[in-house]
Amino acid sequence: MILSDADIVRRLENGDLVVEPLDDPDIQIQPASVDLRLGREFLEFQRTNIPSIHPNSEQEVEEYVEETVVEDGEEFILHPGDFVLGTTYERVEIPPDLIAHVEGRSSLGRLAIVVHASLPHDEEVFLWTPTDGFGFYEIGDIVENERPARAVAFDPQTLRVSTHRVTDYITNPTQRIYRVTLDSGRQVHVTKDHNLFTLDRDGGVTRIPSEDAEGTQVMVPKQLPRSPTEQRSVDILDHVEPTETTLYATDGFGWVDAAGMAQGSERHYDANGSAPMEAVPKITMPDDVEVAFRQSDYRLPRELPLTREFGWMLGFYIAEGSARRKQIQVANTERQYLTRFREFFEQYDASISIRETDRLTRLTICSALWSAVIRSLSGAGSEKTIPTSAFSWPRDTLEGLLEGLLDGDGCRRDERDTFYTANEELANKVMYLAARLGKVGSLYSRERKQYIEMSDVEWEGEMWSVDVSGERHKRGQYVPVPSRYLRELRKQAGLTMDEAAELMGYSSKSSISNVENEEYDTIKRDTLRRFCDAYSEAGVDTARLDQILDGGVRFEEVVSVEETERVEPTYDLEVQPNGKTIENFLGGRGGVFLSNTAGLCDPGYKGQITLELSNLGTAPVALSPGMRISQLTFTELKSPADRPYGEERGSKYQDQEGPQASKIQGDREFGGDQ
């Protein structure tokens, strides 16, 4: 549970949490954090002739830094590209049952002063933009171009998943990249201190650093939201070359720019009620336009309705088809699928040919126009994939799309369906498609040899399998136990453990005590539903349990956190629309909810906090001692730390005053004892 302002004030008054001096509580205590001010001392890293700094050499580290103390009324100038260590003015003491997160204030982030790191440049995030709708974007491109966007995120208060405005774009220092993998095959690349989300004992949202997340159930989307700008049709004009295209309109076009027409062709176009596409401005184009390639009589309406059958056709093509410049081809042993594919194109009077062999039937759509549209949407060859625009299509169309994928290259079972592909990008998009439809998805890969009947060739390589199942499938059925919250609900209901067990149909109170006393880390959703129904029947407000069970998130276990060879600049997004603390976004393969990164103060820590400050902008920035520099948020632990930070552990930075350079030489891997 993240402490609110009221919780923070109560803990400060009790004295177990210390932030001092807290000279202006009304300004410094925010709705869920405490603003910390900048101290006077800085450690600057000197450009030196030492060829490298050896972490196990305390002398080299000390020679590499120089302390600067800013006098009253003066400023510290942080130049572009510089990195320094600063300190907070306040001293803090964190009790054993809290962990504190240090975050840079967004106002300073807008001046390119940053404190912490997040995702590598090429990690994809799933965003909505006003121009393109939903899509997959490299976070580095979004940040560097400050592209207006809305993040897919959950509200920590309601667990409802929707889109929220991105409010800041942050470029961070170079960091080591780690690979985090969930048991569903979801995967994301982040810095080790980047936070994922789970539940605490009170049913509140809490964050856990990636490096500590192995074995933890973390949040993933149960269902992606509808697009704020849902598409109802495909505009063919977005998928053809204007110089190759002719438009037809029964009642004419109004204004046509004839300047670019070949001499003598204007009369020909007028006689046929047509015009070159590049000669007709889209804004004046009538609704009933038909589209054709030049020197072709075959026409299609400009707008193709996004029906379920359109989705199925495209899914079947992605799974089973190929395309050349003037044709689309699919082959299959199941005649019913080929008949369905053929009937879709027959409604548009397309030319179709069928060829049967001993092994399979091959169906060809002979149309350069259809080929152009399909290739523009989904590609051709081994790179065929779900178009990004599909995530802004109606649900019925997407259900048809998934059905077509499975009919083309899938296996259906009672409990789950499996789609197969050699294209990792396609496998990732099928995972997001499953989430958009409220289905449970998981993916895995293996090296495989396969005979491709359509091409009559043997293929060998990495094959991806994507399992798609309903909400009742065993995957995603576990939730972190909100033990203290369940105990409190039972007490509010006025029930003993025996009475609660009887009300839920259990034979023994141990079914209740095991949950309340945290004998298990997780609880099945069906079991949690029994608690919810019983306490609701007893007249207790179970709104939070309803949100956990019926909200927009599920939970999956982190199975590995692995260090990679990558060390590179990192990027982050701030999601705080109108000051609301959403502070998460969706990214990675398959989709994982990611937090804005924060540094940590361990339970038991006492002292001032060293801040890592970088200027990633192009102009010097003046830092004034006493200015509010960072925010401290507090999360209550599931249980107090057995061995908190401090003397018993030989903690290196306990009771520090002023900024402290690295004491990594005290770590065991460098000959120390910590």
XYZ file of C-alpha atoms in Angstrom:
674
model
C 0.000 0.000 0.000
C 1.339 3.432 -0.975
C 0.916 5.883 1.908
C -1.400 8.849 1.385
C -0.756 12.304 2.819
C -2.886 11.399 5.857
C -0.876 8.193 6.392
C 2.411 10.087 6.039
C 1.354 12.739 8.572
C 0.233 10.050 11.031
C 3.549 8.173 10.757
C 5.524 11.405 11.131
C 3.525 12.333 14.240
C 4.062 8.855 15.703
C 7.799 9.322 15.207
C 8.595 5.995 13.528
C 8.996 7.810 10.189
C 11.370 10.782 10.244
C 11.859 13.525 7.649
C 13.664 16.467 9.191
C 13.803 19.358 9.090
C 10.301 19.508 7.581
C 10.096 23.295 7.583
C 6.947 23.729 5.458
C 4.675 20.656 5.708
C 1.805 22.349 3.850
C 3.998 22.719 0.753
C 6.276 19.700 1.100
C 3.667 17.032 1.899
C 1.966 16.137 -1.377
C -1.089 13.815 -1.816
C 1.145 10.708 -1.733
C 4.711 11.933 -1.263
C 7.046 14.344 0.531
C 9.064 16.890 -1.439
C 12.747 16.888 -0.458
C 15.002 19.904 -0.919
C 18.474 20.145 -2.382
C 21.439 20.346 -0.005
C 24.575 22.485 -0.403
C 27.152 19.763 -1.065
C 27.986 18.250 -4.461
C 30.504 15.660 -5.614
C 31.808 16.413 -9.097
C 33.475 13.751 -11.223
C 36.794 15.029 -12.515
C 38.166 14.409 -15.971
C 41.384 12.605 -15.117
C 44.371 10.933 -16.701
C 43.566 7.674 -14.909
C 42.826 5.254 -17.803
C 39.976 3.672 -15.839
C 38.480 3.543 -12.361
C 38.737 0.163 -10.645
C 35.714 -0.370 -8.382
C 37.871 -2.240 -5.834
C 40.238 0.740 -5.397
C 38.948 3.178 -2.781
C 41.866 5.536 -3.518
C 41.044 5.788 -7.243
C 37.371 6.484 -6.486
C 38.305 9.222 -4.018
C 40.756 10.800 -6.494
C 38.068 10.844 -9.148
C 35.625 13.076 -7.225
C 35.887 16.562 -5.801
C 33.475 18.113 -3.294
C 31.917 21.511 -3.878
C 29.989 23.366 -1.168
C 27.658 26.130 -2.372
C 27.648 29.217 -0.162
C 24.471 30.971 0.966
C 22.800 32.867 -1.867
C 24.849 31.155 -4.572
C 23.941 28.481 -7.145
C 25.458 25.312 -8.522
C 25.605 25.308 -12.335
C 24.998 21.894 -13.902
C 26.302 22.009 -17.463
C 24.993 19.937 -20.402
C 26.279 16.374 -20.219
C 27.513 16.720 -16.633
C 26.796 14.142 -13.936
C 27.141 14.975 -10.237
C 26.136 13.596 -6.890
C 24.009 15.894 -4.771
C 22.299 15.402 -1.442
C 18.975 16.123 0.140
C 18.775 18.857 2.740
C 16.508 16.636 4.831
C 17.618 13.617 6.818
C 15.282 10.620 6.773
C 14.705 7.547 8.934
C 12.719 4.732 7.327
C 11.019 2.240 9.695
C 11.382 -1.538 9.118
C 7.879 -1.895 7.616
C 8.277 0.779 4.910
C 10.314 1.116 1.746
C 10.825 4.589 0.268
C 11.060 5.470 -3.422
C 13.094 8.497 -4.510
C 11.747 10.144 -7.657
C 12.824 13.251 -9.504
C 10.263 16.047 -9.638
C 8.714 16.301 -13.103
C 9.207 20.088 -13.139
C 12.967 19.480 -13.130
C 12.629 16.683 -15.673
C 11.261 19.286 -18.072
C 14.585 21.116 -17.664
C 16.419 17.855 -18.530
C 17.532 17.297 -14.919
C 16.926 13.633 -14.192
C 17.531 11.316 -11.275
C 16.731 7.762 -12.434
C 16.401 5.451 -15.451
C 13.903 3.174 -17.202
C 13.719 1.490 -20.669
C 16.197 1.162 -23.571
C 15.548 3.088 -26.798
C 14.173 0.162 -28.812
C 11.770 -1.227 -26.203
C 8.242 -1.026 -27.575
C 5.402 0.610 -25.684
C 1.729 0.377 -26.636
C 0.266 3.866 -27.035
C -2.593 5.718 -28.687
C -1.750 8.752 -30.823
C -4.203 11.253 -32.358
C -2.883 10.632 -35.873
C -2.531 6.843 -35.939
C -4.643 5.429 -33.113
C -3.246 2.477 -31.177
C 0.212 1.304 -32.135
C 3.580 -0.080 -31.075
C 6.285 2.556 -30.713
C 9.918 2.486 -29.622
C 10.014 4.482 -26.394
C 13.179 6.298 -27.516
C 11.428 7.675 -30.615
C 8.403 8.787 -28.587
C 10.595 10.580 -26.032
C 13.014 12.181 -28.492
C 10.167 13.521 -30.652
C 7.878 14.277 -27.671
C 5.039 12.811 -29.675
C 1.588 13.542 -28.185
C 0.191 10.233 -26.970
C -2.001 8.461 -24.481
C -0.641 5.477 -22.559
C -2.616 2.325 -21.891
C -2.510 2.256 -18.091
C -4.443 1.128 -15.035
C -5.821 3.433 -12.379
C -4.290 2.324 -9.037
C -7.488 3.323 -7.230
C -9.966 1.345 -9.382
C -7.725 -1.070 -11.363
C -9.642 0.031 -14.462
C -7.554 -0.018 -17.655
C -7.984 2.883 -20.076
C -5.886 5.481 -21.883
C -4.236 8.378 -20.042
C -2.316 11.338 -21.418
C 1.488 11.171 -21.395
C 2.545 14.285 -19.495
C 6.329 14.255 -19.804
C 9.137 12.692 -21.859
C 12.360 11.847 -20.057
C 15.801 10.912 -21.384
C 17.942 9.274 -18.732
C 21.626 8.366 -18.249
C 23.272 5.207 -19.553
C 22.360 2.108 -17.549
C 22.747 -1.665 -17.650
C 19.708 -3.352 -19.223
C 18.005 -6.390 -17.688
C 15.567 -8.840 -19.270
C 12.463 -9.655 -17.203
C 10.428 -12.710 -18.249
C 7.004 -13.785 -16.967
C 5.659 -17.335 -16.929
C 3.359 -16.508 -19.863
C 6.357 -15.642 -22.054
C 5.768 -11.903 -21.680
C 9.093 -10.105 -21.600
C 10.402 -6.584 -21.134
C 13.846 -4.952 -21.077
C 14.359 -2.444 -18.261
C 16.933 -1.167 -15.802
C 17.263 -3.256 -12.655
C 15.577 -0.642 -10.458
C 12.623 -0.221 -12.780
C 9.366 -1.002 -10.990
C 6.642 -3.527 -11.767
C 3.324 -3.683 -9.910
C 1.772 -6.138 -7.471
C -0.686 -6.095 -4.532
C 0.126 -5.552 -0.862
C -1.556 -7.097 2.194
C -4.242 -4.389 2.169
C -5.211 -4.950 -1.462
C -3.436 -1.761 -2.514
C -1.131 -1.369 -5.475
C 2.546 -1.521 -4.610
C 5.712 -1.424 -6.695
C 8.595 -3.864 -6.740
C 11.979 -3.228 -8.399
C 12.700 -5.555 -11.313
C 15.829 -6.924 -9.632
C 13.684 -8.165 -6.714
C 10.666 -9.304 -8.725
C 11.537 -12.949 -9.418
C 8.798 -15.170 -7.973
C 6.371 -12.236 -7.587
C 2.949 -12.052 -9.211
C 2.904 -8.782 -11.203
C 0.199 -6.940 -13.096
C -0.589 -7.476 -16.778
C -3.688 -6.356 -18.690
C -6.798 -8.519 -18.519
C -8.378 -6.587 -21.368
C -7.126 -3.674 -23.463
C -9.499 -0.717 -23.901
C -11.317 0.257 -27.068
C -9.679 2.925 -29.159
C -10.875 6.492 -28.482
C -11.153 6.756 -32.303
C -12.500 3.414 -33.481
C -12.277 2.759 -37.221
C -15.322 1.387 -39.038
C -13.786 0.962 -42.476
C -10.495 0.751 -44.383
C -9.842 3.684 -46.712
C -8.284 2.182 -49.848
C -6.694 5.532 -50.685
C -4.361 5.059 -47.701
C -3.004 1.866 -49.286
C -2.413 2.680 -52.960
C 0.028 4.850 -54.912
C -1.704 8.063 -56.114
C 0.271 8.067 -59.361
C -1.057 4.586 -60.230
C -4.674 5.162 -59.232
C -7.816 6.447 -60.936
C -10.936 7.555 -59.079
C -14.537 7.345 -60.343
C -17.512 9.384 -59.110
C -21.022 9.150 -60.567
C -21.863 12.793 -59.869
C -18.394 14.193 -60.585
C -15.656 15.491 -58.317
C -16.263 19.193 -58.193
C -12.818 20.780 -58.316
C -10.032 18.825 -60.046
C -6.446 20.025 -60.477
C -5.854 19.391 -64.181
C -2.362 20.926 -64.199
C -0.644 17.582 -63.748
C -2.706 15.657 -66.313
C -1.169 14.522 -69.571
C -2.096 16.725 -72.515
C -5.420 15.693 -73.997
C -6.362 13.351 -71.136
C -8.717 15.735 -69.339
C -11.520 15.108 -71.854
C -11.076 11.340 -71.486
C -11.371 11.545 -67.686
C -14.456 13.807 -67.919
C -16.181 11.422 -70.287
C -15.683 8.522 -67.891
C -16.540 10.427 -64.692
C -13.002 9.840 -63.480
C -9.865 11.662 -62.413
C -6.285 10.805 -61.415
C -6.063 10.367 -57.664
C -3.315 12.988 -57.321
C -5.566 15.568 -59.014
C -8.420 15.338 -56.474
C -7.953 16.840 -52.983
C -9.211 14.452 -50.293
C -11.116 17.245 -48.584
C -13.386 17.787 -51.634
C -13.745 14.122 -52.560
C -17.347 12.770 -52.596
C -18.303 9.797 -50.426
C -19.280 7.423 -53.246
C -15.861 7.315 -54.930
C -14.704 4.089 -56.564
C -11.032 3.215 -56.913
C -9.169 1.463 -59.746
C -5.640 1.089 -60.980
C -4.923 2.860 -64.229
C -5.472 0.761 -67.327
C -7.730 -1.555 -65.331
C -11.523 -1.814 -65.336
C -11.754 -3.460 -61.911
C -13.029 -1.101 -59.235
C -13.574 -1.177 -55.478
C -15.466 1.248 -53.248
C -13.131 3.642 -51.479
C -14.283 2.487 -48.030
C -14.169 -1.246 -47.222
C -16.409 -2.014 -44.203
C -14.570 -3.609 -41.282
C -16.898 -6.575 -40.891
C -16.212 -9.839 -39.099
C -15.682 -11.464 -42.518
C -13.078 -8.853 -43.459
C -11.233 -9.676 -40.228
C -11.439 -13.430 -40.875
C -10.191 -13.024 -44.467
C -7.192 -10.978 -43.331
C -6.362 -13.376 -40.489
C -6.517 -16.380 -42.823
C -4.267 -14.577 -45.336
C -1.709 -13.717 -42.618
C -1.602 -17.336 -41.462
C -1.852 -19.149 -44.772
C -1.473 -16.776 -47.724
C 1.020 -15.129 -50.008
C 0.814 -12.126 -52.308
C 2.451 -10.882 -55.462
C 1.897 -7.664 -57.327
C -1.225 -8.848 -59.141
C -2.565 -11.685 -57.031
C -3.302 -13.099 -53.584
C -3.001 -16.830 -53.031
C -4.010 -19.195 -50.243
C -3.797 -22.970 -50.050
C -5.348 -25.395 -47.582
C -6.655 -28.912 -47.232
C -9.923 -27.714 -45.651
C -12.404 -26.817 -48.391
C -14.701 -24.970 -45.954
C -11.997 -22.381 -45.270
C -11.254 -21.857 -48.949
C -14.971 -21.494 -49.670
C -15.270 -18.809 -46.987
C -12.206 -16.997 -48.352
C -13.570 -17.177 -51.915
C -17.039 -15.941 -50.920
C -15.589 -12.821 -49.335
C -14.004 -11.746 -52.637
C -16.966 -12.856 -54.758
C -19.093 -10.143 -53.141
C -16.680 -7.646 -54.747
C -16.748 -9.459 -58.139
C -13.046 -10.279 -57.988
C -11.560 -12.692 -60.548
C -10.818 -16.022 -58.822
C -9.088 -19.196 -59.960
C -8.926 -22.573 -58.193
C -6.368 -25.310 -58.658
C -6.661 -28.693 -56.953
C -3.840 -31.178 -56.380
C -3.596 -34.461 -54.518
C -2.367 -32.711 -51.399
C -4.334 -29.462 -51.209
C -6.395 -26.855 -53.016
C -4.868 -23.540 -54.102
C -7.092 -20.471 -54.514
C -5.898 -17.306 -56.318
C -7.488 -13.830 -56.232
C -6.413 -12.221 -59.500
C -6.446 -8.521 -58.603
C -3.592 -6.056 -58.414
C -5.836 -3.684 -56.441
C -6.722 -6.222 -53.749
C -3.095 -7.310 -53.589
C -1.959 -3.716 -52.999
C -4.451 -3.207 -50.178
C -3.682 -6.515 -48.426
C 0.099 -6.124 -48.766
C -0.103 -2.560 -47.424
C -2.109 -3.737 -44.421
C -0.292 -6.936 -43.507
C 2.797 -7.336 -45.665
C 3.865 -10.343 -47.685
C 6.137 -13.340 -47.307
C 7.532 -14.333 -43.908
C 6.964 -10.825 -42.476
C 3.148 -10.905 -42.707
C 1.631 -9.558 -39.510
C -1.430 -8.009 -37.917
C -1.668 -4.362 -39.007
C -1.088 -1.957 -36.132
C -4.279 -0.128 -37.137
C -6.247 -3.291 -36.267
C -6.131 -2.396 -32.568
C -8.464 0.485 -33.417
C -10.950 -1.811 -35.202
C -14.327 -2.993 -33.813
C -14.357 -6.014 -31.530
C -16.392 -8.120 -33.985
C -13.748 -7.557 -36.679
C -10.973 -8.549 -34.263
C -12.813 -11.719 -33.256
C -12.970 -12.601 -36.951
C -9.255 -11.801 -37.310
C -8.297 -14.193 -34.492
C -10.608 -16.856 -35.894
C -8.964 -16.538 -39.315
C -5.474 -16.826 -37.834
C -6.416 -20.010 -35.987
C -8.214 -21.524 -38.990
C -5.170 -20.818 -41.129
C -2.377 -22.049 -38.884
C -3.724 -23.095 -35.510
C -4.871 -25.959 -33.364
C -8.155 -25.907 -31.453
C -8.664 -27.702 -28.137
C -11.407 -27.673 -25.523
C -9.509 -25.465 -23.059
C -7.336 -23.403 -25.351
C -6.413 -22.650 -28.958
C -2.834 -22.389 -30.243
C -1.539 -20.288 -33.122
C 1.819 -21.106 -34.732
C 4.179 -18.736 -36.521
C 7.869 -18.260 -37.270
C 7.401 -14.483 -36.964
C 8.107 -13.188 -33.428
C 6.487 -9.822 -34.185
C 3.277 -11.586 -35.217
C 3.347 -13.737 -32.064
C 3.660 -10.565 -29.957
C 0.703 -8.935 -31.721
C -1.436 -12.047 -31.256
C -0.750 -11.721 -27.507
C -1.986 -8.119 -27.586
C -4.965 -9.204 -29.733
C -5.878 -11.798 -27.110
C -5.749 -9.098 -24.410
C -7.877 -6.765 -26.548
C -10.523 -9.521 -26.667
C -10.292 -10.244 -22.939
C -8.653 -13.640 -23.445
C -5.664 -15.133 -21.628
C -2.540 -15.394 -23.785
C 0.845 -17.054 -23.380
C 3.685 -17.645 -25.821
C 6.802 -19.772 -26.110
C 9.230 -20.782 -28.842
C 11.399 -23.737 -29.800
C 13.606 -24.871 -32.654
C 11.551 -26.943 -35.048
C 11.604 -28.713 -38.386
C 8.408 -28.493 -40.407
C 7.153 -29.532 -43.825
C 5.269 -26.661 -45.513
C 2.705 -28.347 -47.726
C 1.753 -25.251 -49.712
C 5.361 -24.663 -50.814
C 6.433 -28.339 -50.771
C 9.566 -27.488 -48.776
C 11.165 -28.459 -45.464
C 11.590 -25.527 -43.064
C 13.845 -25.342 -40.008
C 14.015 -22.512 -37.486
C 12.455 -20.941 -34.382
C 8.707 -21.550 -34.184
C 6.496 -19.475 -31.885
C 3.347 -20.874 -30.294
C 0.702 -18.554 -28.839
C -1.907 -20.147 -26.575
C -5.210 -18.284 -26.365
C -7.825 -19.317 -23.838
C -10.867 -18.021 -22.015
C -10.915 -16.333 -18.638
C -11.465 -19.668 -16.894
C -8.135 -21.141 -17.997
C -5.754 -21.952 -15.122
C -3.203 -19.348 -16.242
C -3.966 -15.985 -14.717
C -6.166 -17.488 -12.002
C -3.924 -16.524 -9.072
C -3.824 -13.236 -7.156
C -1.377 -12.031 -4.451
C -3.075 -12.607 -1.097
C -4.516 -9.367 0.391
C -4.366 -11.020 3.817
C -4.767 -8.027 6.105
C -7.624 -6.656 4.016
C -9.475 -9.996 4.197
C -8.977 -10.138 7.971
C -10.359 -6.615 8.299
C -13.415 -7.494 6.160
C -14.153 -10.521 8.370
C -13.963 -8.370 11.486
C -16.262 -5.774 9.918
C -18.717 -8.577 9.198
C -18.573 -9.596 12.874
C -17.633 -13.171 12.005
C -15.311 -15.613 13.722
C -13.097 -17.767 11.527
C -15.417 -20.726 12.143
C -18.470 -18.686 11.135
C -16.732 -17.344 8.023
C -15.677 -20.863 7.013
C -19.248 -22.146 7.422
C -20.634 -19.232 5.405
C -18.209 -20.030 2.559
C -18.899 -23.772 2.661
C -15.554 -24.812 4.149
C -15.353 -27.624 6.701
C -12.659 -26.004 8.828
C -11.563 -22.548 9.884
C -8.071 -23.422 8.640
C -9.255 -22.421 5.148
C -9.697 -18.916 6.541
C -6.681 -18.789 8.858
C -4.286 -20.018 6.149
C -5.290 -17.069 3.986
C -5.297 -14.450 6.735
C -1.992 -15.668 8.172
C -0.251 -15.703 4.793
C 0.429 -19.417 4.591
C 0.274 -18.903 0.840
C 1.648 -16.103 -1.335
C -1.247 -16.341 -3.793
C -4.928 -17.197 -3.771
C -7.085 -18.560 -6.592
C -9.558 -16.095 -8.046
C -12.444 -18.521 -7.391
C -11.439 -18.742 -3.728
C -11.179 -14.964 -3.445
C -14.630 -14.751 -5.019
C -16.032 -16.924 -2.197
C -14.573 -14.508 0.373
C -16.017 -11.573 -1.536
C -19.522 -13.065 -1.857
C -19.636 -14.146 1.793
C -18.566 -10.797 3.230
C -20.790 -8.881 0.820
C -23.738 -11.013 1.945
C -22.827 -10.091 5.529
C -23.289 -6.410 4.618
C -19.629 -5.411 4.284
C -18.370 -3.112 1.531
C -16.220 -5.370 -0.675
C -15.627 -2.831 -3.451
C -11.858 -3.383 -3.485
C -12.244 -7.147 -3.853
C -14.636 -6.519 -6.740
C -12.002 -4.318 -8.368
C -9.293 -6.966 -7.909
C -11.533 -9.690 -9.339
C -13.359 -7.771 -12.066
C -11.002 -4.890 -12.877
C -8.756 -4.623 -15.895
C -5.666 -6.416 -14.555
C -4.488 -9.984 -14.026
C -1.368 -11.280 -12.293
C 1.475 -13.412 -13.649
C 4.639 -14.672 -12.004
C 8.063 -13.274 -12.868
C 10.189 -16.360 -13.619
C 13.540 -14.722 -14.384
C 15.451 -11.427 -14.236
C 18.633 -11.645 -16.312
C 21.453 -9.175 -16.823
C 22.182 -8.500 -20.491
C 25.309 -7.184 -22.218
C 23.520 -3.964 -23.126
C 24.604 -0.693 -21.470
C 22.909 2.291 -23.084
C 20.829 5.451 -22.563
C 17.350 4.866 -21.168
C 13.981 6.561 -21.483
C 10.834 7.053 -19.459
C 7.311 8.434 -19.778
C 5.452 10.389 -17.132
C 1.726 9.645 -16.937
C 0.190 12.116 -14.485
C -2.760 13.732 -16.307
C -4.107 16.675 -14.309
C -1.847 15.646 -11.440
C -3.478 12.211 -11.118
C -0.971 9.566 -10.041
C -1.490 6.974 -12.784
C 2.292 6.568 -13.231
C 2.286 3.444 -15.394
C 2.215 2.431 -19.035
C 2.074 -0.777 -21.074
C 5.089 -2.130 -22.925
C 7.277 -5.092 -23.757
C 6.541 -8.344 -25.566
C 3.025 -9.482 -24.759
C 2.316 -6.436 -22.562
C 3.494 -5.720 -18.992
C 2.504 -2.704 -16.874
C 5.602 -0.602 -16.178
C 6.137 2.153 -13.617
C 8.131 5.334 -13.686
C 11.448 4.331 -12.145
C 12.485 5.405 -8.675
C 15.504 4.833 -6.476
C 15.013 3.018 -3.188
C 15.644 3.710 0.484
C 15.637 0.358 2.242
C 13.710 -0.291 5.468
C 15.868 0.873 8.371
C 17.847 3.448 6.379
C 18.867 6.616 8.260
C 20.637 9.639 6.835
C 20.563 12.130 4.021
C 19.881 10.792 0.536
C 22.492 10.968 -2.217
C 20.965 12.092 -5.529
C 22.345 11.241 -8.979
C 21.843 14.370 -11.083
C 22.416 14.643 -14.848
C 21.823 17.483 -17.279
C 20.672 15.912 -20.540
C 19.649 19.218 -22.083
C 21.582 21.728 -24.182
C 21.723 24.645 -21.727
C 23.290 24.999 -18.264
C 20.830 24.785 -15.373
C 21.248 26.664 -12.093
C 20.498 24.570 -9.011
C 19.798 26.461 -5.801
C 20.277 24.852 -2.379
C 16.875 24.620 -0.692
C 14.918 24.140 -3.919
C 12.559 21.154 -3.993
C 14.525 18.569 -5.981
C 12.866 15.162 -5.502
C 9.859 13.349 -4.103
C 9.820 10.562 -1.523
C 6.942 8.074 -1.632
C 6.413 5.280 0.878
C 5.142 1.728 0.395
C 4.133 -0.478 3.302
C 5.769 -3.914 3.214
C 3.911 -7.212 3.528
C 5.835 -7.729 6.785
C 8.600 -5.738 8.537
C 12.127 -6.509 7.335
C 13.833 -9.131 9.546
C 17.250 -7.580 8.930
C 16.691 -3.918 8.060
C 19.378 -1.684 6.647
C 21.816 -0.660 9.366
C 24.644 -1.663 11.674
C 23.721 -5.366 11.933
C 24.125 -5.724 8.163
C 27.238 -3.548 8.062
C 25.396 -1.227 5.674
C 27.848 1.088 3.906
C 25.774 4.254 3.647
C 23.945 4.272 6.996
C 23.901 7.705 8.708
C 25.548 9.375 5.720
C 25.782 13.150 5.669
C 26.167 14.903 2.352
C 26.685 13.137 -0.980
C 28.640 9.885 -0.811
C 30.748 8.478 -3.640
C 30.522 4.781 -4.452
C 31.709 2.325 -1.784
C 31.345 -0.621 -4.115
C 34.791 -1.857 -3.051
C 33.038 -3.139 0.068
C 30.984 -5.620 -1.973
C 32.011 -9.262 -1.824
C 32.766 -9.522 -5.530
C 35.466 -6.861 -4.999
C 36.982 -8.397 -1.871
C 34.706 -6.830 0.726
C 32.356 -8.533 3.180
C 28.956 -7.152 2.078
